[in-house]
Amino acid sequence: MSVPPVLFEQATLVRKERGEHTMKIPHHPRSSARRRAPALLLAALAVVAVTGCSSSSSSSTPKAAATTPPASAPVGAPSAGTSATGSAAASASTGTSVTVTEKEYSITPSQTQLAPGTYTFVAENTGTVVHALEIAGPGVSATRTDSIPPGQQAKLTVTLQPGSYELWCPIDSHKALGMDTHIQVAGSSS
């Protein structure tokens, strides 16, 4: 049985006052590790708090995505730092703007019923941790923005066809925590 250091020191003082002989017993080697554990835990939590819940790096400047993919990537293929489009026509136009508000842990588009056509989704991070926006559906396969720091925004331009599209935050487990929604595209393009 291990005696807590404080009780051990108090018992030693009582024995000294009584004139009893005391023998100093060295502390177990793990006792200092146990005292350091809370400090290490606090340091680890501080690192997590500073880095947010992002699994990728971000800067303090907004990373608004470009509206055209690089020449080496096929149209519709997302790449880091750019937005992808569902068709070549989308690269020539920014399309109708749809605001998507992201915060812990919800995602809210300004419109959920759309007509076919080109749209620019403006993802606004009103939360306190890093988020991003990813879209998938007919003609759009998992197209996403770069990481969006708190208080910043990023744009993603896609061409939508009739059908259902999923919008979510791909950062860590944000989707599972509720940052997932759907929009519907119905009718024919004009």
PDB file of C-alpha atoms in Angstrom:
ATOM      1  CA  MET A   1       0.000   0.000   0.000  1.00  0.00           C
ATOM      2  CA  SER A   2       1.348   3.392  -0.952  1.00  0.00           C
ATOM      3  CA  VAL A   3       1.173   6.321   1.463  1.00  0.00           C
ATOM      4  CA  PRO A   4       0.503   9.730  -0.132  1.00  0.00           C
ATOM      5  CA  PRO A   5       3.577  12.029   0.215  1.00  0.00           C
ATOM      6  CA  VAL A   6       1.693  14.596   2.331  1.00  0.00           C
ATOM      7  CA  LEU A   7       0.605  11.997   4.900  1.00  0.00           C
ATOM      8  CA  PHE A   8       4.095  10.494   4.920  1.00  0.00           C
ATOM      9  CA  GLU A   9       5.649  13.915   5.668  1.00  0.00           C
ATOM     10  CA  GLN A  10       3.086  14.601   8.437  1.00  0.00           C
ATOM     11  CA  ALA A  11       3.776  11.215  10.027  1.00  0.00           C
ATOM     12  CA  THR A  12       7.531  11.918   9.871  1.00  0.00           C
ATOM     13  CA  LEU A  13       7.050  15.259  11.674  1.00  0.00           C
ATOM     14  CA  VAL A  14       4.947  13.613  14.414  1.00  0.00           C
ATOM     15  CA  ARG A  15       7.607  10.941  14.956  1.00  0.00           C
ATOM     16  CA  LYS A  16      10.348  13.585  15.154  1.00  0.00           C
ATOM     17  CA  GLU A  17       8.350  15.525  17.766  1.00  0.00           C
ATOM     18  CA  ARG A  18       8.023  12.348  19.841  1.00  0.00           C
ATOM     19  CA  GLY A  19      11.749  11.704  19.513  1.00  0.00           C
ATOM     20  CA  GLU A  20      11.210   8.492  17.617  1.00  0.00           C
ATOM     21  CA  HIS A  21      13.794   7.356  15.131  1.00  0.00           C
ATOM     22  CA  THR A  22      12.650   7.868  11.566  1.00  0.00           C
ATOM     23  CA  MET A  23      13.917   6.274   8.459  1.00  0.00           C
ATOM     24  CA  LYS A  24      13.465   8.110   5.182  1.00  0.00           C
ATOM     25  CA  ILE A  25      11.939   5.833   2.552  1.00  0.00           C
ATOM     26  CA  PRO A  26      12.639   6.960  -1.013  1.00  0.00           C
ATOM     27  CA  HIS A  27       9.619   7.670  -3.193  1.00  0.00           C
ATOM     28  CA  HIS A  28       8.641   5.164  -5.791  1.00  0.00           C
ATOM     29  CA  PRO A  29      10.071   6.130  -9.228  1.00  0.00           C
ATOM     30  CA  ARG A  30       6.576   6.465 -10.723  1.00  0.00           C
ATOM     31  CA  SER A  31       5.449   8.981  -8.098  1.00  0.00           C
ATOM     32  CA  SER A  32       7.192  11.880  -9.856  1.00  0.00           C
ATOM     33  CA  ALA A  33       5.652  10.769 -13.154  1.00  0.00           C
ATOM     34  CA  ARG A  34       2.240  10.824 -11.478  1.00  0.00           C
ATOM     35  CA  ARG A  35       2.870  14.395 -10.358  1.00  0.00           C
ATOM     36  CA  ARG A  36       3.884  15.379 -13.904  1.00  0.00           C
ATOM     37  CA  ALA A  37       0.917  13.702 -15.598  1.00  0.00           C
ATOM     38  CA  PRO A  38      -1.571  16.567 -14.990  1.00  0.00           C
ATOM     39  CA  ALA A  39       0.934  19.101 -16.356  1.00  0.00           C
ATOM     40  CA  LEU A  40       1.517  16.971 -19.463  1.00  0.00           C
ATOM     41  CA  LEU A  41      -2.222  16.580 -19.936  1.00  0.00           C
ATOM     42  CA  LEU A  42      -2.713  20.355 -19.720  1.00  0.00           C
ATOM     43  CA  ALA A  43       0.102  20.902 -22.235  1.00  0.00           C
ATOM     44  CA  ALA A  44      -1.499  18.436 -24.655  1.00  0.00           C
ATOM     45  CA  LEU A  45      -4.895  20.133 -24.300  1.00  0.00           C
ATOM     46  CA  ALA A  46      -3.276  23.516 -24.946  1.00  0.00           C
ATOM     47  CA  VAL A  47      -1.783  22.211 -28.181  1.00  0.00           C
ATOM     48  CA  VAL A  48      -5.168  20.880 -29.283  1.00  0.00           C
ATOM     49  CA  ALA A  49      -6.854  24.173 -28.384  1.00  0.00           C
ATOM     50  CA  VAL A  50      -4.311  26.201 -30.346  1.00  0.00           C
ATOM     51  CA  THR A  51      -4.515  24.035 -33.444  1.00  0.00           C
ATOM     52  CA  GLY A  52      -8.302  23.720 -33.364  1.00  0.00           C
ATOM     53  CA  CYS A  53      -9.843  20.560 -34.719  1.00  0.00           C
ATOM     54  CA  SER A  54      -8.275  20.807 -38.109  1.00  0.00           C
ATOM     55  CA  SER A  55      -6.364  17.900 -39.505  1.00  0.00           C
ATOM     56  CA  SER A  56      -4.768  20.108 -42.122  1.00  0.00           C
ATOM     57  CA  SER A  57      -2.817  23.310 -41.879  1.00  0.00           C
ATOM     58  CA  SER A  58      -4.361  26.702 -42.486  1.00  0.00           C
ATOM     59  CA  SER A  59      -3.225  30.273 -42.487  1.00  0.00           C
ATOM     60  CA  SER A  60      -4.786  33.409 -41.092  1.00  0.00           C
ATOM     61  CA  THR A  61      -5.714  34.595 -44.582  1.00  0.00           C
ATOM     62  CA  PRO A  62      -8.804  33.304 -46.307  1.00  0.00           C
ATOM     63  CA  LYS A  63      -8.242  30.623 -48.916  1.00  0.00           C
ATOM     64  CA  ALA A  64     -10.893  31.525 -51.411  1.00  0.00           C
ATOM     65  CA  ALA A  65     -10.767  28.929 -54.120  1.00  0.00           C
ATOM     66  CA  ALA A  66     -10.112  29.804 -57.744  1.00  0.00           C
ATOM     67  CA  THR A  67     -12.982  29.291 -60.160  1.00  0.00           C
ATOM     68  CA  THR A  68     -11.023  27.263 -62.727  1.00  0.00           C
ATOM     69  CA  PRO A  69      -9.137  24.038 -62.194  1.00  0.00           C
ATOM     70  CA  PRO A  70      -5.468  23.871 -63.233  1.00  0.00           C
ATOM     71  CA  ALA A  71      -4.802  22.915 -66.869  1.00  0.00           C
ATOM     72  CA  SER A  72      -3.333  19.550 -65.834  1.00  0.00           C
ATOM     73  CA  ALA A  73      -6.500  18.434 -64.031  1.00  0.00           C
ATOM     74  CA  PRO A  74      -9.563  17.261 -65.923  1.00  0.00           C
ATOM     75  CA  VAL A  75     -12.659  19.410 -65.575  1.00  0.00           C
ATOM     76  CA  GLY A  76     -14.633  18.199 -62.559  1.00  0.00           C
ATOM     77  CA  ALA A  77     -11.566  16.896 -60.692  1.00  0.00           C
ATOM     78  CA  PRO A  78     -10.916  18.834 -57.472  1.00  0.00           C
ATOM     79  CA  SER A  79      -7.401  19.760 -56.457  1.00  0.00           C
ATOM     80  CA  ALA A  80      -6.006  21.534 -53.394  1.00  0.00           C
ATOM     81  CA  GLY A  81      -6.482  25.287 -53.524  1.00  0.00           C
ATOM     82  CA  THR A  82      -8.964  25.284 -56.402  1.00  0.00           C
ATOM     83  CA  SER A  83     -12.620  24.687 -56.825  1.00  0.00           C
ATOM     84  CA  ALA A  84     -13.794  22.115 -59.277  1.00  0.00           C
ATOM     85  CA  THR A  85     -16.651  22.465 -61.672  1.00  0.00           C
ATOM     86  CA  GLY A  86     -19.157  19.983 -62.947  1.00  0.00           C
ATOM     87  CA  SER A  87     -18.728  21.137 -66.569  1.00  0.00           C
ATOM     88  CA  ALA A  88     -16.571  23.385 -68.737  1.00  0.00           C
ATOM     89  CA  ALA A  89     -19.358  25.975 -68.833  1.00  0.00           C
ATOM     90  CA  ALA A  90     -18.992  26.556 -65.104  1.00  0.00           C
ATOM     91  CA  SER A  91     -15.406  27.748 -65.473  1.00  0.00           C
ATOM     92  CA  ALA A  92     -16.580  30.613 -67.655  1.00  0.00           C
ATOM     93  CA  SER A  93     -19.140  31.849 -65.123  1.00  0.00           C
ATOM     94  CA  THR A  94     -19.332  32.274 -61.358  1.00  0.00           C
ATOM     95  CA  GLY A  95     -23.012  31.378 -61.330  1.00  0.00           C
ATOM     96  CA  THR A  96     -25.722  32.217 -58.826  1.00  0.00           C
ATOM     97  CA  SER A  97     -24.426  32.731 -55.286  1.00  0.00           C
ATOM     98  CA  VAL A  98     -25.627  30.447 -52.470  1.00  0.00           C
ATOM     99  CA  THR A  99     -24.381  31.208 -48.948  1.00  0.00           C
ATOM    100  CA  VAL A 100     -23.576  28.225 -46.724  1.00  0.00           C
ATOM    101  CA  THR A 101     -23.120  29.090 -43.031  1.00  0.00           C
ATOM    102  CA  GLU A 102     -20.892  26.698 -41.077  1.00  0.00           C
ATOM    103  CA  LYS A 103     -20.446  26.615 -37.300  1.00  0.00           C
ATOM    104  CA  GLU A 104     -20.104  24.014 -34.546  1.00  0.00           C
ATOM    105  CA  TYR A 105     -21.792  21.708 -35.535  1.00  0.00           C
ATOM    106  CA  SER A 106     -24.295  22.734 -38.163  1.00  0.00           C
ATOM    107  CA  ILE A 107     -24.288  23.628 -41.833  1.00  0.00           C
ATOM    108  CA  THR A 108     -27.054  25.838 -43.245  1.00  0.00           C
ATOM    109  CA  PRO A 109     -27.417  26.725 -46.951  1.00  0.00           C
ATOM    110  CA  SER A 110     -29.371  29.894 -47.820  1.00  0.00           C
ATOM    111  CA  GLN A 111     -31.350  27.814 -50.357  1.00  0.00           C
ATOM    112  CA  THR A 112     -32.167  24.099 -50.391  1.00  0.00           C
ATOM    113  CA  GLN A 113     -34.280  23.935 -53.591  1.00  0.00           C
ATOM    114  CA  LEU A 114     -32.407  24.945 -56.750  1.00  0.00           C
ATOM    115  CA  ALA A 115     -32.841  24.783 -60.519  1.00  0.00           C
ATOM    116  CA  PRO A 116     -30.141  23.181 -62.690  1.00  0.00           C
ATOM    117  CA  GLY A 117     -27.277  25.536 -63.508  1.00  0.00           C
ATOM    118  CA  THR A 118     -24.017  26.968 -62.285  1.00  0.00           C
ATOM    119  CA  TYR A 119     -23.778  28.032 -58.652  1.00  0.00           C
ATOM    120  CA  THR A 120     -21.058  29.553 -56.490  1.00  0.00           C
ATOM    121  CA  PHE A 121     -21.341  28.304 -52.937  1.00  0.00           C
ATOM    122  CA  VAL A 122     -19.908  30.870 -50.503  1.00  0.00           C
ATOM    123  CA  ALA A 123     -18.962  28.943 -47.366  1.00  0.00           C
ATOM    124  CA  GLU A 124     -18.862  31.279 -44.351  1.00  0.00           C
ATOM    125  CA  ASN A 125     -17.241  29.956 -41.175  1.00  0.00           C
ATOM    126  CA  THR A 126     -19.083  31.682 -38.313  1.00  0.00           C
ATOM    127  CA  GLY A 127     -17.760  29.137 -35.812  1.00  0.00           C
ATOM    128  CA  THR A 128     -14.674  29.087 -33.621  1.00  0.00           C
ATOM    129  CA  VAL A 129     -12.770  26.212 -35.268  1.00  0.00           C
ATOM    130  CA  VAL A 130     -11.599  25.465 -38.822  1.00  0.00           C
ATOM    131  CA  HIS A 131     -14.226  24.123 -41.235  1.00  0.00           C
ATOM    132  CA  ALA A 132     -14.454  23.383 -44.984  1.00  0.00           C
ATOM    133  CA  LEU A 133     -17.244  22.645 -47.477  1.00  0.00           C
ATOM    134  CA  GLU A 134     -17.551  19.534 -49.644  1.00  0.00           C
ATOM    135  CA  ILE A 135     -20.279  18.857 -52.219  1.00  0.00           C
ATOM    136  CA  ALA A 136     -21.186  15.627 -54.023  1.00  0.00           C
ATOM    137  CA  GLY A 137     -24.057  14.636 -56.296  1.00  0.00           C
ATOM    138  CA  PRO A 138     -24.936  14.048 -59.964  1.00  0.00           C
ATOM    139  CA  GLY A 139     -21.987  15.294 -62.055  1.00  0.00           C
ATOM    140  CA  VAL A 140     -20.077  16.513 -58.968  1.00  0.00           C
ATOM    141  CA  SER A 141     -17.884  14.013 -57.141  1.00  0.00           C
ATOM    142  CA  ALA A 142     -16.686  15.151 -53.713  1.00  0.00           C
ATOM    143  CA  THR A 143     -15.583  18.678 -54.627  1.00  0.00           C
ATOM    144  CA  ARG A 144     -14.309  20.732 -51.664  1.00  0.00           C
ATOM    145  CA  THR A 145     -12.870  24.032 -50.514  1.00  0.00           C
ATOM    146  CA  ASP A 146      -9.613  24.459 -48.664  1.00  0.00           C
ATOM    147  CA  SER A 147      -9.815  24.705 -44.877  1.00  0.00           C
ATOM    148  CA  ILE A 148     -11.666  27.849 -43.767  1.00  0.00           C
ATOM    149  CA  PRO A 149     -10.381  29.567 -40.591  1.00  0.00           C
ATOM    150  CA  PRO A 150     -12.964  31.044 -38.169  1.00  0.00           C
ATOM    151  CA  GLY A 151     -14.438  34.306 -39.465  1.00  0.00           C
ATOM    152  CA  GLN A 152     -13.325  33.631 -43.055  1.00  0.00           C
ATOM    153  CA  GLN A 153     -15.016  32.349 -46.205  1.00  0.00           C
ATOM    154  CA  ALA A 154     -14.222  30.324 -49.329  1.00  0.00           C
ATOM    155  CA  LYS A 155     -16.014  29.915 -52.649  1.00  0.00           C
ATOM    156  CA  LEU A 156     -16.794  26.771 -54.583  1.00  0.00           C
ATOM    157  CA  THR A 157     -18.309  26.933 -58.095  1.00  0.00           C
ATOM    158  CA  VAL A 158     -20.118  23.886 -59.492  1.00  0.00           C
ATOM    159  CA  THR A 159     -22.667  23.088 -62.186  1.00  0.00           C
ATOM    160  CA  LEU A 160     -25.665  21.268 -60.751  1.00  0.00           C
ATOM    161  CA  GLN A 161     -27.879  18.803 -62.619  1.00  0.00           C
ATOM    162  CA  PRO A 162     -31.297  17.563 -61.472  1.00  0.00           C
ATOM    163  CA  GLY A 163     -30.962  15.365 -58.387  1.00  0.00           C
ATOM    164  CA  SER A 164     -29.932  15.399 -54.739  1.00  0.00           C
ATOM    165  CA  TYR A 165     -26.611  16.857 -53.559  1.00  0.00           C
ATOM    166  CA  GLU A 166     -24.947  16.365 -50.194  1.00  0.00           C
ATOM    167  CA  LEU A 167     -23.079  19.246 -48.515  1.00  0.00           C
ATOM    168  CA  TRP A 168     -20.863  18.566 -45.485  1.00  0.00           C
ATOM    169  CA  CYS A 169     -17.788  19.611 -43.538  1.00  0.00           C
ATOM    170  CA  PRO A 170     -14.944  17.156 -44.302  1.00  0.00           C
ATOM    171  CA  ILE A 171     -12.794  18.275 -41.335  1.00  0.00           C
ATOM    172  CA  ASP A 172     -12.210  15.492 -38.783  1.00  0.00           C
ATOM    173  CA  SER A 173     -15.552  14.086 -37.566  1.00  0.00           C
ATOM    174  CA  HIS A 174     -17.604  17.276 -38.141  1.00  0.00           C
ATOM    175  CA  LYS A 175     -19.933  15.476 -40.584  1.00  0.00           C
ATOM    176  CA  ALA A 176     -20.804  12.863 -37.939  1.00  0.00           C
ATOM    177  CA  LEU A 177     -21.388  15.660 -35.412  1.00  0.00           C
ATOM    178  CA  GLY A 178     -24.151  17.179 -37.571  1.00  0.00           C
ATOM    179  CA  MET A 179     -22.424  19.220 -40.288  1.00  0.00           C
ATOM    180  CA  ASP A 180     -24.230  17.422 -43.111  1.00  0.00           C
ATOM    181  CA  THR A 181     -27.212  18.530 -45.208  1.00  0.00           C
ATOM    182  CA  HIS A 182     -28.818  17.980 -48.624  1.00  0.00           C
ATOM    183  CA  ILE A 183     -30.090  20.262 -51.374  1.00  0.00           C
ATOM    184  CA  GLN A 184     -32.438  19.340 -54.237  1.00  0.00           C
ATOM    185  CA  VAL A 185     -32.071  20.380 -57.861  1.00  0.00           C
ATOM    186  CA  ALA A 186     -35.264  19.905 -59.834  1.00  0.00           C
ATOM    187  CA  GLY A 187     -36.588  20.887 -63.257  1.00  0.00           C
ATOM    188  CA  SER A 188     -34.718  21.676 -66.421  1.00  0.00           C
ATOM    189  CA  SER A 189     -32.175  24.403 -67.164  1.00  0.00           C
ATOM    190  CA  SER A 190     -33.393  27.452 -69.069  1.00  0.00           C
TER     191      SER A 190
END
